[in-house]
Amino acid sequence: MDSQNIKENAFSSMTCCELVFQLLDRAVVELHSARDAIQRRDFEAANRSLLHTQDIFLEMQSMMRNEDTLSQNVSDFLGDIAELLFFANIHKDIDRIDEALPIIERLKIIYGYFMGEGKKEQPSL
């Protein structure tokens, strides 16, 4: 079995919660990469990482059903993060990345905690 099939099997066997947790984890990794790339003045690499992170949040936003006020607020929140990342990418702005990163890291920690993944790391708001 090749690595692509292994990845597909792993993703297809994940619950929705596990998938969202993995997407948030990947977003954190990509933002750190984008930040480092901007510092190195490798704007092509920064663009790739920021676009990937934007895509994660736009995809998560598109999965929202918007059937009630809470889900609409979450959808708006995800859209706000995607917009922040868009402007960070356009301007190659580390300050905007630094604004988004702790929000996404906390979201990941909280999400993981409530999934049972973060038993060692209590969420602190």
mmCIF file of C-alpha atoms in Angstrom:
data_model
loop_
_atom_site.group_PDB
_atom_site.id
_atom_site.type_symbol
_atom_site.label_atom_id
_atom_site.label_comp_id
_atom_site.label_asym_id
_atom_site.label_seq_id
_atom_site.Cartn_x
_atom_site.Cartn_y
_atom_site.Cartn_z
ATOM 1 C CA MET A 1 0.000 0.000 0.000
ATOM 2 C CA ASP A 2 1.494 3.347 -1.008
ATOM 3 C CA SER A 3 1.592 6.429 1.200
ATOM 4 C CA GLN A 4 -1.307 8.127 -0.619
ATOM 5 C CA ASN A 5 -3.612 5.171 0.097
ATOM 6 C CA ILE A 6 -2.493 5.134 3.717
ATOM 7 C CA LYS A 7 -3.362 8.831 4.055
ATOM 8 C CA GLU A 8 -6.746 8.350 2.399
ATOM 9 C CA ASN A 9 -7.565 5.424 4.685
ATOM 10 C CA ALA A 10 -6.499 7.380 7.755
ATOM 11 C CA PHE A 11 -8.659 10.368 6.828
ATOM 12 C CA SER A 12 -11.661 8.270 5.849
ATOM 13 C CA SER A 13 -11.575 6.468 9.197
ATOM 14 C CA MET A 14 -11.502 9.708 11.240
ATOM 15 C CA THR A 15 -14.559 11.086 12.943
ATOM 16 C CA CYS A 16 -15.615 14.623 12.073
ATOM 17 C CA CYS A 17 -14.180 15.821 15.388
ATOM 18 C CA GLU A 18 -10.831 14.143 14.747
ATOM 19 C CA LEU A 19 -10.673 15.644 11.272
ATOM 20 C CA VAL A 20 -11.341 19.179 12.535
ATOM 21 C CA PHE A 21 -8.694 18.720 15.239
ATOM 22 C CA GLN A 22 -6.176 17.599 12.595
ATOM 23 C CA LEU A 23 -7.080 20.569 10.383
ATOM 24 C CA LEU A 24 -6.497 22.978 13.269
ATOM 25 C CA ASP A 25 -3.194 21.265 14.012
ATOM 26 C CA ARG A 26 -2.160 21.619 10.363
ATOM 27 C CA ALA A 27 -3.187 25.288 10.382
ATOM 28 C CA VAL A 28 -0.861 25.950 13.320
ATOM 29 C CA VAL A 29 2.021 24.196 11.543
ATOM 30 C CA GLU A 30 1.380 26.122 8.314
ATOM 31 C CA LEU A 31 1.234 29.484 10.114
ATOM 32 C CA HIS A 32 4.559 28.842 11.824
ATOM 33 C CA SER A 33 5.990 27.927 8.406
ATOM 34 C CA ALA A 34 4.562 31.089 6.838
ATOM 35 C CA ARG A 35 5.984 33.236 9.615
ATOM 36 C CA ASP A 36 9.434 31.675 9.201
ATOM 37 C CA ALA A 37 9.248 32.023 5.409
ATOM 38 C CA ILE A 38 8.437 35.741 5.645
ATOM 39 C CA GLN A 39 11.377 36.261 7.996
ATOM 40 C CA ARG A 40 13.599 34.492 5.443
ATOM 41 C CA ARG A 41 11.992 36.625 2.692
ATOM 42 C CA ASP A 42 10.823 33.440 0.936
ATOM 43 C CA PHE A 43 7.515 34.933 -0.118
ATOM 44 C CA GLU A 44 6.571 32.029 -2.380
ATOM 45 C CA ALA A 45 6.751 29.576 0.527
ATOM 46 C CA ALA A 46 4.873 32.037 2.756
ATOM 47 C CA ASN A 47 2.166 32.355 0.113
ATOM 48 C CA ARG A 48 1.751 28.562 -0.112
ATOM 49 C CA SER A 49 1.490 28.158 3.655
ATOM 50 C CA LEU A 50 -0.921 31.052 4.083
ATOM 51 C CA LEU A 51 -3.107 29.897 1.181
ATOM 52 C CA HIS A 52 -3.257 26.415 2.660
ATOM 53 C CA THR A 53 -4.267 27.826 6.043
ATOM 54 C CA GLN A 54 -6.892 30.083 4.439
ATOM 55 C CA ASP A 55 -8.289 27.057 2.599
ATOM 56 C CA ILE A 56 -8.586 25.155 5.879
ATOM 57 C CA PHE A 57 -10.707 27.890 7.444
ATOM 58 C CA LEU A 58 -12.793 28.498 4.342
ATOM 59 C CA GLU A 59 -13.509 24.761 4.112
ATOM 60 C CA MET A 60 -14.437 24.602 7.795
ATOM 61 C CA GLN A 61 -16.680 27.639 7.289
ATOM 62 C CA SER A 62 -18.392 26.003 4.304
ATOM 63 C CA MET A 63 -19.159 22.920 6.437
ATOM 64 C CA MET A 64 -21.217 25.011 8.869
ATOM 65 C CA ARG A 65 -24.967 24.555 8.471
ATOM 66 C CA ASN A 66 -25.885 28.040 9.789
ATOM 67 C CA GLU A 67 -29.175 26.716 11.149
ATOM 68 C CA ASP A 68 -29.021 28.741 14.359
ATOM 69 C CA THR A 69 -27.334 31.756 15.888
ATOM 70 C CA LEU A 70 -24.442 29.759 17.350
ATOM 71 C CA SER A 71 -23.510 28.076 14.086
ATOM 72 C CA GLN A 72 -23.821 31.422 12.260
ATOM 73 C CA ASN A 73 -21.496 33.018 14.819
ATOM 74 C CA VAL A 74 -18.971 30.182 14.431
ATOM 75 C CA SER A 75 -19.179 30.531 10.644
ATOM 76 C CA ASP A 76 -18.563 34.282 10.920
ATOM 77 C CA PHE A 77 -15.639 33.650 13.282
ATOM 78 C CA LEU A 78 -14.049 31.198 10.820
ATOM 79 C CA GLY A 79 -14.577 33.718 8.024
ATOM 80 C CA ASP A 80 -12.912 36.428 10.110
ATOM 81 C CA ILE A 81 -9.862 34.214 10.584
ATOM 82 C CA ALA A 82 -9.732 33.460 6.836
ATOM 83 C CA GLU A 83 -9.938 37.206 6.129
ATOM 84 C CA LEU A 84 -7.138 37.956 8.599
ATOM 85 C CA LEU A 85 -4.992 35.333 6.870
ATOM 86 C CA PHE A 86 -5.882 36.784 3.454
ATOM 87 C CA PHE A 87 -4.563 40.207 4.467
ATOM 88 C CA ALA A 88 -1.527 38.638 6.148
ATOM 89 C CA ASN A 89 -0.777 36.970 2.829
ATOM 90 C CA ILE A 90 -1.379 40.030 0.665
ATOM 91 C CA HIS A 91 0.896 42.189 2.806
ATOM 92 C CA LYS A 92 3.235 39.400 4.033
ATOM 93 C CA ASP A 93 2.396 40.751 7.475
ATOM 94 C CA ILE A 94 3.911 38.896 10.426
ATOM 95 C CA ASP A 95 1.844 40.982 12.863
ATOM 96 C CA ARG A 96 -1.379 39.595 11.400
ATOM 97 C CA ILE A 97 0.021 36.066 11.567
ATOM 98 C CA ASP A 98 0.961 36.739 15.191
ATOM 99 C CA GLU A 99 -2.624 37.896 15.777
ATOM 100 C CA ALA A 100 -4.145 34.754 14.234
ATOM 101 C CA LEU A 101 -1.726 32.180 15.633
ATOM 102 C CA PRO A 102 -2.656 32.317 19.333
ATOM 103 C CA ILE A 103 -6.371 32.275 18.464
ATOM 104 C CA ILE A 104 -5.953 29.152 16.350
ATOM 105 C CA GLU A 105 -3.643 27.512 18.900
ATOM 106 C CA ARG A 106 -6.185 28.095 21.678
ATOM 107 C CA LEU A 107 -9.009 26.845 19.488
ATOM 108 C CA LYS A 108 -7.009 23.680 18.831
ATOM 109 C CA ILE A 109 -6.239 23.198 22.536
ATOM 110 C CA ILE A 110 -9.863 23.729 23.533
ATOM 111 C CA TYR A 111 -11.125 21.461 20.778
ATOM 112 C CA GLY A 112 -8.608 18.772 21.703
ATOM 113 C CA TYR A 113 -9.439 19.075 25.373
ATOM 114 C CA PHE A 114 -13.120 18.495 24.762
ATOM 115 C CA MET A 115 -12.299 15.575 22.467
ATOM 116 C CA GLY A 116 -10.153 14.032 25.182
ATOM 117 C CA GLU A 117 -6.911 14.726 23.296
ATOM 118 C CA GLY A 118 -5.749 17.461 25.647
ATOM 119 C CA LYS A 119 -5.989 15.816 29.030
ATOM 120 C CA LYS A 120 -2.470 17.011 29.863
ATOM 121 C CA GLU A 121 -3.111 20.551 28.677
ATOM 122 C CA GLN A 122 -5.984 22.335 30.418
ATOM 123 C CA PRO A 123 -7.462 25.133 28.327
ATOM 124 C CA SER A 124 -6.815 28.556 29.779
ATOM 125 C CA LEU A 125 -8.748 31.455 28.407
#
